[in-house]
Structure formats: structure tokens, C-alpha cells
XYZ file of C-alpha atoms in Angstrom:
541
model
C 0.461 0.040 -0.358
C 2.636 2.517 1.203
C 4.716 1.489 -2.238
C 1.208 2.385 -4.177
C 0.908 5.481 -2.837
C 4.663 6.515 -2.891
C 4.190 5.683 -6.983
C 1.494 7.696 -6.933
C 3.126 10.770 -5.495
C 6.224 10.295 -7.870
C 3.345 10.144 -10.434
C 1.741 13.672 -9.911
C 4.754 15.461 -9.290
C 6.127 14.692 -13.405
C 2.561 15.439 -13.989
C 2.157 19.252 -12.082
C 5.538 19.778 -13.791
C 5.061 17.793 -17.395
C 1.271 19.180 -17.540
C 1.524 22.705 -16.339
C 5.007 23.286 -15.698
C 6.622 25.027 -12.339
C 5.284 28.126 -11.378
C 1.766 27.020 -12.197
C 0.047 26.685 -8.621
C -3.334 25.372 -9.258
C -4.713 24.087 -11.988
C -8.256 25.941 -13.162
C -9.397 24.950 -16.798
C -8.109 24.878 -20.691
C -7.036 21.523 -22.474
C -3.973 20.644 -19.576
C -6.785 20.968 -16.991
C -9.243 18.218 -18.683
C -5.910 15.747 -19.656
C -4.343 16.244 -15.267
C -7.635 15.523 -14.501
C -8.157 12.237 -16.079
C -5.189 11.089 -15.216
C -5.374 10.985 -11.674
C -8.976 9.832 -12.298
C -6.731 6.776 -13.787
C -4.269 6.747 -10.944
C -7.051 6.559 -8.186
C -8.844 3.474 -10.288
C -5.186 1.784 -10.276
C -5.112 3.008 -6.807
C -9.006 1.785 -5.543
C -9.474 -1.452 -7.455
C -5.241 -2.721 -5.673
C -6.218 -1.555 -2.247
C -9.471 -2.851 -2.962
C -8.611 -6.250 -3.704
C -7.020 -6.685 -0.252
C -8.185 -9.067 2.239
C -7.971 -8.452 6.274
C -9.485 -11.179 8.236
C -11.777 -12.488 5.184
C -12.870 -9.013 4.269
C -12.286 -6.390 1.280
C -13.812 -3.325 0.349
C -13.771 -4.340 -2.981
C -14.813 -1.276 -6.290
C -15.513 0.551 -2.927
C -11.464 1.229 -2.457
C -12.245 3.277 -5.510
C -13.488 6.149 -3.343
C -11.413 6.022 -0.327
C -8.235 6.210 -3.205
C -10.345 8.991 -4.557
C -10.383 10.504 -0.802
C -6.388 10.062 -0.877
C -5.594 10.826 -4.452
C -7.094 14.392 -3.911
C -4.948 14.929 -0.061
C -2.247 14.355 -1.977
C -2.934 15.716 -5.380
C -3.340 19.251 -3.062
C -0.014 18.885 -1.264
C 1.137 20.321 -4.544
C -0.608 22.352 -5.770
C -3.462 20.236 -8.038
C -6.766 20.561 -8.396
C -9.145 18.483 -10.460
C -11.638 19.939 -12.791
C -15.025 19.372 -10.925
C -16.610 20.190 -14.216
C -14.703 17.366 -15.502
C -15.611 15.380 -12.494
C -19.122 16.115 -12.603
C -19.274 14.290 -16.365
C -17.707 11.717 -14.950
C -19.602 11.461 -12.504
C -22.797 11.105 -13.455
C -21.155 9.327 -16.647
C -20.338 6.544 -14.368
C -23.609 6.353 -12.971
C -25.894 6.192 -15.363
C -23.816 3.272 -16.802
C -24.071 1.580 -13.652
C -27.387 1.871 -12.603
C -28.365 0.826 -16.511
C -26.933 -2.637 -16.788
C -28.032 -2.620 -13.801
C -31.437 -2.455 -14.498
C -30.570 -3.809 -18.032
C -29.011 -7.706 -15.778
C -32.458 -7.334 -12.885
C -35.117 -6.202 -15.715
C -36.260 -9.659 -17.310
C -36.725 -11.248 -13.745
C -37.452 -8.964 -11.745
C -41.386 -8.897 -11.991
C -41.227 -12.755 -11.144
C -39.594 -12.730 -8.121
C -42.110 -10.152 -6.786
C -43.990 -13.732 -7.162
C -44.946 -16.849 -4.708
C -41.497 -17.234 -2.331
C -40.079 -13.541 -3.722
C -43.228 -12.142 -2.312
C -41.970 -11.850 1.012
C -38.636 -11.681 1.033
C -38.938 -8.855 -0.878
C -41.499 -8.132 1.622
C -38.833 -8.454 4.811
C -35.794 -6.545 1.923
C -37.974 -3.149 1.736
C -38.616 -3.570 5.607
C -35.208 -3.701 6.130
C -34.608 -0.952 3.668
C -36.898 1.607 5.236
C -36.589 0.209 8.967
C -32.627 1.886 8.209
C -35.052 4.889 6.821
C -36.425 5.377 9.874
C -33.420 4.626 12.009
C -31.395 7.357 9.416
C -34.465 10.226 10.329
C -33.986 9.839 13.966
C -30.443 9.594 14.135
C -30.762 12.575 12.394
C -32.779 14.369 14.791
C -31.065 13.114 17.893
C -28.400 13.910 17.296
C -28.507 16.910 15.322
C -27.020 16.074 11.623
C -27.513 18.246 8.838
C -30.213 16.178 7.020
C -27.680 16.046 4.026
C -24.990 13.969 5.158
C -27.756 11.560 7.391
C -28.217 10.809 3.157
C -24.805 10.028 2.571
C -24.584 8.658 6.068
C -28.305 5.977 5.160
C -26.360 4.862 1.697
C -23.072 4.323 2.728
C -23.791 2.221 6.072
C -26.454 -0.375 3.715
C -23.439 0.145 1.588
C -25.804 1.159 -1.685
C -24.208 3.357 -3.846
C -26.751 3.432 -6.290
C -28.859 5.090 -3.996
C -25.780 8.028 -2.842
C -26.417 8.631 -6.548
C -30.245 9.334 -5.695
C -29.562 11.713 -2.498
C -27.586 13.782 -4.396
C -29.244 14.482 -7.709
C -32.379 15.127 -4.978
C -30.245 17.590 -3.258
C -29.330 19.237 -6.083
C -33.238 19.529 -6.177
C -34.088 21.235 -4.006
C -31.188 22.882 -2.868
C -31.904 26.433 -4.179
C -34.266 26.123 -1.281
C -32.266 25.414 1.303
C -28.369 26.660 0.326
C -26.997 24.450 3.732
C -27.378 21.699 1.734
C -24.533 20.099 -0.186
C -24.215 16.587 -2.360
C -20.779 16.885 -1.522
C -21.942 16.384 2.419
C -23.861 13.452 1.225
C -20.200 11.919 -0.887
C -18.200 13.071 3.071
C -21.521 11.002 4.837
C -20.912 7.665 2.517
C -17.070 6.931 3.369
C -17.330 7.658 6.615
C -20.119 4.998 7.037
C -19.818 2.773 4.676
C -16.532 0.288 5.924
C -19.256 0.176 8.622
C -21.760 -0.767 6.802
C -19.820 -3.758 5.546
C -18.033 -5.086 8.893
C -22.115 -4.744 10.053
C -23.747 -6.996 8.018
C -20.915 -10.285 8.439
C -21.069 -9.597 12.028
C -25.039 -10.247 11.938
C -24.660 -12.728 10.160
C -22.203 -14.565 12.563
C -24.090 -13.243 15.135
C -27.427 -14.651 14.242
C -25.341 -18.091 13.546
C -24.100 -18.002 16.974
C -26.396 -16.598 19.381
C -29.269 -18.722 17.845
C -27.062 -22.007 17.151
C -27.999 -22.715 14.357
C -26.566 -26.036 12.066
C -24.819 -24.816 8.822
C -25.152 -28.299 7.090
C -28.982 -28.854 8.812
C -30.647 -25.335 6.969
C -28.127 -25.858 3.956
C -29.662 -30.116 3.438
C -33.149 -28.538 4.415
C -32.757 -25.260 1.563
C -31.962 -28.508 -0.924
C -34.980 -30.292 0.153
C -37.501 -27.224 -0.292
C -35.536 -26.193 -4.291
C -36.894 -29.758 -5.319
C -40.319 -29.608 -4.244
C -41.015 -26.250 -5.259
C -39.246 -26.250 -8.183
C -40.726 -29.183 -10.042
C -36.999 -29.610 -12.065
C -37.717 -30.368 -15.861
C -37.262 -34.876 -16.015
C -37.309 -37.014 -18.524
C -38.319 -40.645 -17.806
C -38.825 -44.298 -20.259
C -42.858 -45.112 -20.479
C -44.135 -48.454 -21.866
C -47.409 -47.860 -23.712
C -50.260 -50.056 -21.757
C -53.730 -48.155 -22.023
C -55.575 -49.591 -24.675
C -57.297 -46.158 -25.168
C -54.325 -44.908 -26.781
C -53.815 -47.844 -29.257
C -53.666 -46.061 -32.809
C -54.236 -42.528 -31.052
C -52.121 -39.984 -32.986
C -49.217 -38.648 -30.436
C -50.542 -34.755 -30.979
C -54.129 -36.170 -30.051
C -53.247 -36.817 -26.316
C -54.499 -33.810 -24.983
C -53.774 -35.068 -21.195
C -49.993 -34.517 -22.563
C -50.032 -31.673 -24.176
C -52.219 -29.441 -21.712
C -48.905 -30.545 -19.431
C -46.113 -30.057 -21.325
C -45.387 -33.447 -21.484
C -42.806 -34.250 -25.193
C -42.278 -37.706 -26.490
C -38.970 -36.894 -27.697
C -38.093 -40.782 -28.867
C -40.169 -43.682 -29.561
C -39.518 -47.382 -30.306
C -41.334 -48.880 -32.658
C -41.743 -52.695 -33.138
C -38.272 -54.205 -35.137
C -36.180 -52.363 -32.720
C -36.650 -48.768 -35.210
C -36.145 -45.381 -33.166
C -38.140 -42.271 -35.086
C -38.856 -38.951 -34.333
C -42.362 -38.914 -32.407
C -42.905 -35.414 -34.215
C -44.498 -36.551 -37.423
C -48.010 -36.400 -38.351
C -48.240 -39.980 -39.454
C -46.418 -41.564 -35.339
C -49.603 -43.276 -33.541
C -48.900 -45.122 -30.273
C -49.604 -48.869 -29.592
C -49.269 -51.199 -27.397
C -45.732 -52.672 -26.133
C -44.155 -49.019 -27.659
C -41.128 -47.535 -25.326
C -41.305 -43.811 -25.447
C -39.118 -41.051 -23.816
C -41.088 -38.499 -21.779
C -39.965 -35.205 -20.466
C -41.523 -32.747 -18.646
C -41.558 -31.859 -15.047
C -40.900 -34.007 -13.154
C -45.046 -33.994 -10.928
C -46.373 -34.649 -14.637
C -44.277 -36.763 -15.597
C -45.640 -38.862 -12.985
C -49.491 -38.447 -14.394
C -47.624 -39.263 -17.866
C -47.055 -42.082 -16.867
C -50.320 -42.828 -15.000
C -51.704 -41.982 -18.715
C -49.852 -44.605 -20.568
C -48.944 -47.157 -18.672
C -45.665 -48.079 -16.892
C -42.222 -47.009 -16.748
C -39.137 -49.134 -18.819
C -36.060 -49.911 -18.408
C -34.169 -49.131 -21.478
C -32.536 -46.283 -22.529
C -33.045 -45.234 -25.446
C -30.912 -42.210 -25.928
C -27.861 -45.003 -25.984
C -30.043 -46.388 -28.922
C -29.197 -46.608 -32.610
C -31.213 -44.651 -35.429
C -30.994 -41.625 -36.547
C -32.367 -38.968 -34.214
C -29.791 -37.299 -32.290
C -29.947 -34.299 -29.208
C -28.609 -30.662 -30.231
C -29.348 -26.966 -28.467
C -29.795 -24.289 -30.861
C -29.316 -20.688 -29.579
C -32.510 -17.951 -30.088
C -30.953 -14.977 -31.577
C -33.226 -14.251 -34.414
C -34.645 -11.637 -33.954
C -38.214 -11.929 -36.095
C -38.931 -15.031 -33.490
C -38.412 -13.380 -30.701
C -41.584 -12.968 -28.832
C -43.455 -16.170 -30.402
C -44.857 -18.682 -28.852
C -43.106 -21.858 -29.295
C -46.930 -23.430 -30.214
C -46.389 -20.625 -32.966
C -42.426 -21.383 -33.932
C -44.190 -25.113 -34.772
C -40.295 -26.550 -35.127
C -41.827 -30.210 -35.368
C -44.333 -29.528 -38.021
C -42.180 -27.712 -40.120
C -38.960 -29.611 -39.617
C -39.932 -32.455 -37.575
C -37.980 -31.566 -34.418
C -38.931 -31.623 -31.488
C -38.153 -29.129 -28.863
C -38.212 -30.735 -25.168
C -36.286 -28.033 -22.783
C -35.360 -24.368 -22.763
C -32.836 -23.232 -20.471
C -33.140 -19.716 -19.449
C -30.474 -18.010 -17.780
C -30.108 -21.131 -16.255
C -32.753 -22.182 -14.869
C -34.509 -25.312 -17.138
C -38.312 -24.575 -18.578
C -40.519 -27.033 -20.179
C -41.070 -27.593 -23.804
C -44.946 -26.084 -23.046
C -47.085 -24.576 -26.324
C -47.361 -21.112 -24.467
C -44.012 -20.727 -23.579
C -42.908 -16.986 -25.361
C -39.401 -16.690 -26.535
C -36.547 -14.467 -25.677
C -33.034 -13.993 -27.547
C -30.434 -16.040 -25.617
C -33.344 -18.422 -24.778
C -31.118 -22.109 -25.792
C -33.953 -24.858 -26.807
C -32.245 -28.512 -26.616
C -34.538 -29.952 -29.466
C -34.491 -33.627 -30.548
C -34.807 -35.210 -34.491
C -32.313 -36.242 -37.237
C -29.609 -34.238 -38.125
C -30.525 -32.546 -41.612
C -33.459 -31.414 -40.056
C -32.042 -29.941 -36.940
C -29.456 -27.973 -39.080
C -33.444 -26.629 -41.484
C -34.687 -25.666 -37.651
C -30.947 -23.713 -36.101
C -31.432 -21.212 -39.642
C -34.916 -20.693 -38.114
C -34.255 -19.483 -34.687
C -30.893 -18.175 -36.007
C -27.500 -20.413 -33.654
C -25.410 -17.745 -33.893
C -23.289 -17.694 -31.418
C -21.113 -14.291 -32.342
C -24.820 -12.428 -32.030
C -25.145 -13.857 -28.328
C -21.899 -12.111 -27.694
C -22.761 -8.935 -29.337
C -23.375 -5.358 -27.942
C -25.843 -3.573 -29.458
C -25.298 -0.213 -29.228
C -27.495 1.126 -30.434
C -29.697 -0.081 -28.333
C -27.800 0.433 -25.229
C -27.451 5.034 -26.173
C -31.918 4.639 -27.141
C -32.241 3.297 -23.698
C -29.657 5.159 -22.165
C -32.107 8.888 -23.457
C -34.948 7.046 -22.304
C -33.913 6.630 -19.169
C -31.891 10.324 -18.469
C -35.209 11.816 -20.338
C -37.521 10.380 -17.966
C -35.529 10.740 -14.639
C -35.103 14.417 -16.001
C -38.794 15.244 -15.681
C -40.353 17.436 -13.305
C -42.777 15.605 -11.039
C -44.876 17.780 -9.116
C -46.927 16.381 -5.389
C -49.017 18.153 -3.322
C -46.582 17.463 -0.442
C -43.495 18.276 -2.018
C -43.153 22.427 -2.176
C -41.218 21.597 -5.498
C -41.010 19.110 -8.408
C -39.086 15.751 -8.271
C -37.470 13.946 -10.395
C -35.746 10.779 -10.585
C -32.704 12.093 -11.797
C -29.731 10.162 -13.411
C -29.869 6.759 -10.595
C -33.440 6.602 -11.094
C -34.739 7.468 -14.401
C -32.228 5.666 -16.376
C -32.642 2.609 -13.525
C -36.378 2.441 -14.328
C -36.201 2.438 -18.180
C -33.780 -0.169 -18.765
C -36.020 -2.705 -16.410
C -38.873 -2.035 -18.153
C -37.009 -2.392 -21.808
C -35.311 -5.581 -20.897
C -38.787 -7.393 -19.089
C -40.487 -5.716 -22.614
C -36.955 -7.951 -24.338
C -37.858 -6.001 -27.878
C -39.796 -3.753 -30.051
C -40.112 -3.708 -33.940
C -36.324 -4.538 -34.723
C -34.758 -3.134 -31.411
C -34.155 -6.175 -28.637
C -32.939 -5.384 -25.024
C -30.025 -7.705 -24.355
C -26.545 -7.158 -23.164
C -24.267 -11.006 -22.652
C -23.032 -11.191 -19.469
C -19.318 -10.436 -20.202
C -20.601 -7.086 -21.361
C -22.326 -6.261 -18.943
C -20.165 -6.698 -15.906
C -17.834 -5.186 -17.627
C -19.551 -1.751 -18.708
C -21.412 -1.984 -14.722
C -17.975 -1.553 -13.419
C -16.440 1.399 -15.494
C -19.510 2.675 -14.382
C -18.840 1.977 -10.479
C -15.439 2.921 -10.245
C -15.931 6.200 -12.228
C -18.109 7.343 -9.752
C -16.774 6.408 -6.516
C -13.841 7.316 -8.290
C -14.458 11.393 -9.212
C -17.047 11.457 -5.804
C -13.950 10.731 -3.574
C -11.667 13.178 -5.256
C -14.753 15.974 -4.932
C -15.035 14.926 -1.736
C -10.912 14.237 0.035
C -9.660 17.770 0.948
C -13.113 17.856 3.854
C -13.031 14.385 4.909
C -10.195 14.128 7.710
C -11.051 17.750 8.333
C -13.902 15.723 9.172
C -12.504 12.893 11.410
C -10.382 15.342 13.178
C -13.531 17.517 14.673
C -14.779 15.159 16.081
C -17.998 14.805 13.598
C -16.873 12.407 12.190
C -17.384 10.114 15.520
C -21.187 11.118 15.649
C -21.335 10.343 11.609
C -19.724 6.989 12.606
C -22.001 6.139 15.425
C -25.505 7.015 12.876
C -24.073 4.543 9.831
C -23.449 1.839 12.883
C -27.700 2.527 14.107
C -28.478 2.451 11.037
C -26.549 -0.598 9.562
C -27.260 -3.250 12.669
C -30.667 -1.943 14.246
C -32.587 -3.069 10.625
C -30.734 -6.632 9.992
C -31.100 -7.533 13.283
C -34.364 -6.523 13.924
C -34.859 -8.368 10.695
C -32.948 -10.947 10.926
C -34.013 -12.123 14.129
C -37.924 -12.173 13.326
C -37.071 -14.065 9.776
C -35.572 -16.717 12.161
C -37.781 -17.421 15.312
C -41.443 -16.383 13.817
C -41.073 -16.394 9.522
C -38.967 -19.788 10.500
C -36.945 -18.177 7.343
C -33.860 -20.496 6.242
C -30.401 -19.330 7.504
C -29.066 -19.009 3.569
C -32.112 -17.452 2.391
C -31.491 -14.488 5.700
C -28.178 -14.603 4.881
C -29.539 -13.801 1.357
C -31.695 -10.932 2.554
C -29.360 -8.971 4.745
C -26.679 -8.931 1.412
C -29.299 -8.458 -0.818
C -30.900 -5.412 0.681
C -28.052 -3.939 1.879
C -26.930 -4.531 -1.622
C -23.229 -5.840 -0.840
C -21.230 -8.904 -1.895
């Protein structure tokens, strides 16, 4: 760490002489200001990412290291008479925030509304309880300790390790600052920096405390979680059946409505003569003694066994024949949003879709399942027929890995427009805006949930999403740290910083302990779920 800081000092000294000349005491504006400001930001990012990887007792700052690196670099740079250009810092800070929240929205959007259903509903309610209780604690601590509300907004963001909320708080402060001259967005950044370290530690302390106090058996909790997952997820499986139901004699597979309604698909069938044929053709009829491979949800397969006959020990997957299994990737824009029944690969190409993989989740191939970009179809059929079906759905690996920046900039533009629109609420003294944090986030969630509008597809590969998200958050935190650096150490030295730390600790611990204990004792939530709930509600990886 010391070596990194010494190299930073040498680099700043070189920058001062090279870019400004020996006589320039401060950096004000112009081309030199832009160059040195970018250099300082890059230096901050390098130091911050390096320091963020240093682990102490298994805990590390991660991306937040850029914030504290910015504070240190700003203080050192000031000693050498160099000040980063405020306008450049402001621009890159907002751009980084937009990139970060937009990519987060694109990532969570497709499953956002589904997460509110079933089990996700009560977990989301508990998470909301943690956030709201933390907000109430922030208001109470502001009144009790007489801490400025702008600073408390930053303390709340730091105590919950929630960077997007810091950006939202700064945007809100800017919108109401004309009404209250004492408010400052930089004060919020200081509060964030002061409260952030214990925000990380407090989450871990709470998890360990709940486990130790209630003597929770991690092995038993893990086994229970696995059993619950198998019962609730009803995973897609396959089973080999022998036709013994006389009522199915000479009946075409497509004319068995019960199987279609359950989403059970026959992927292979062995007729007399030990021949494995594709069961998707119109002429394929069932006969007693036929052996079929049925694919569907595990519970539905048991019902299918009752309808068809009995389970067979034969393995048709390795039987000789022309039928093969392949996976096809949906990348053709024309078929996006179509249902599997509309796509009708079986009627057009003689290929059967047995299951669909979407974001590592296996879905049954029901006729009403709508296709999304990146869906992986597991199909069964003859090689030539599968090749024809592949052209129909796209099956382009390069398209799956490419980023369409046209939709990225359209989405960001829509988000900025939404965030900039003033909303006049009757109980607010001034019009409020979602800002550059809320607008792009809302737009990204909605657009990625819709998936496609005309020729535009809102999809971003995981690698591109991760890269843009990390770039955005590093830019944002670096600039926030650089703007707050000259005041941070003065705040700690005058005693007010300790008061802020106390407020942050209360905001971190009280909601986590309250909801964590409630979830364990009253709601009987699995300890693994409680840990995920605490980490997720505090946006702490």
C-alpha cells in the first residue's frame, strides 16, 4: 500500500511539472486541466482497485476502494498544488452512475416482476422492511444527534453500502438546494465514505451473531434448503415409458390432449422392429408395446406414467438410429416473442423441443412459452432437420456475444429523459425528479423486461454488462472521492466524523438484527435465505 502511494506521489509530481510547468500552483481549466484530471482519475482507479483486493480477516473493500483512493489522492494532489477540474469530475461522475444503474437494470429486468411472486414476495417484503427501518433510523439519528439531513442521506447510503442511493441522494439535494442553501451534495459523499466501512463489517457481524446466538446448524440448514428447492422448483426431467393403455392404441401423439396440457413431450419412440423414429410427424401413432422417452416437469411425468402405462428400464438415449440431441440458441429477431406453439418446429421441420434453458433455469417446452433472445432450446430430431430448425431460430453464437450499442444509447437516452421530467407532488415544496440514478434504472428494467420493440432488442451479454457496470461504478466512486477528499480528514479530526460513524452503525445494525431475528424465530426462514436477504437488502456482494 505504501509503495503504491509513493508511486502515486511521484506520478503526480511528474504530472505537475509536465502538464503545468513549475510555476503553475493550481489546475483551473483548459486542455491541461482535462488531461491532468483524467490522469488523476485513472491513478485513483488503479490504486482503488488494487487496495480493494487486499483482504483483512477475509474482508475487503472491493470496488469501494476507489472511493477511499479518491479521498487520499485528492488530499495528496492538493499538497502539490493540483486540483482536478470540477466540471470534468461532475461529468464523469454522472456518466459513471448512469452506466452503473442502467446495466444493473438490464441485468435484473427480465426476472424483476417474476421475483415478486411466490417465495420472492415475502423475501422482497422483508428486504423492504430492512430498507424502511434503516430510513427511519436515519431520520431518528438526524434529529437525535443533530446531523444535517444532507449528510444523513449520505450516511444512510454508506451504512447500507448502497451506491445508487448515494447518486439518487445527490440528485435530490441538487434539486432542492435552491430552497435550502445549507444543503450540499459533497456533504452526502462525505457521510457515505464515513459510514461505508462499518456497513460492510456490520452485515457480516449480524450473520455471525444470528448463527452463534441461535446455535444454527449450517449442514442441516443447507440440506433443508436443497429439499425445499427440489419440491418447489419441480425441475424438468425425463422418463422412459411403455405404452399399455388400450385407449391409446392407434392414437396419434398429437391427439393426446392430457399430455399437451401438462407440457409433456415425447422425444423418442421405439416401435416394433427396434427402430427409433422421430415422434413428431403426423403419421406417428401409439401402439401397445411402444417404448417412449417423455420429457417434462417431474410431477407431470408421474401423471403421464398413469396415462401411458408403466415405466420401462430401456435406455433409448443410446439406442441406434438417426435421432440426435442438440441445443439451439434463439438469436433471430423475427421469432422473438413467438410462442413455441406458433414457432411449430415439429410441424415444419420434424424437430421436437424437449426443454428450454433461460438464464440457467430449465423450463418445460410448453406451447405457450414465449421465446426470448438467448433462450437455449434442447431439440431432438434428425441431423438435417435440426440444421434447418437452427436457421429458423438463428443459433448464432457471435450474435449472442455481441453488444448492440444502438439499443444501449437509446435506453440511456430514454432513462435520462424520464429522470429529468419534473413531478409535482402536492406535499412537496418543489417538483421532484427521478434523476440520473432513478430514470435510467427504471428505463432499463422496463425495456429489458419487454425484451423487444420492433427491430430493437434489449439484450446485453453478461461479459459486456459486467464490464460496463464495473467501469461505471469505478468512475462514479473515483470522482466522488476526489470531490470529497479535501474535507474528509478535517471531518474526522474535529470529532463530527465519530458522530457520523455512530449514526451509520445504528442504521446498519438495527434493521439487520430486527428483521434477521424476526425471520428466524417467527417466519422460520432458512438461515441461508436470511444471509441472502441481509446481503441483498444492503446491496453487499
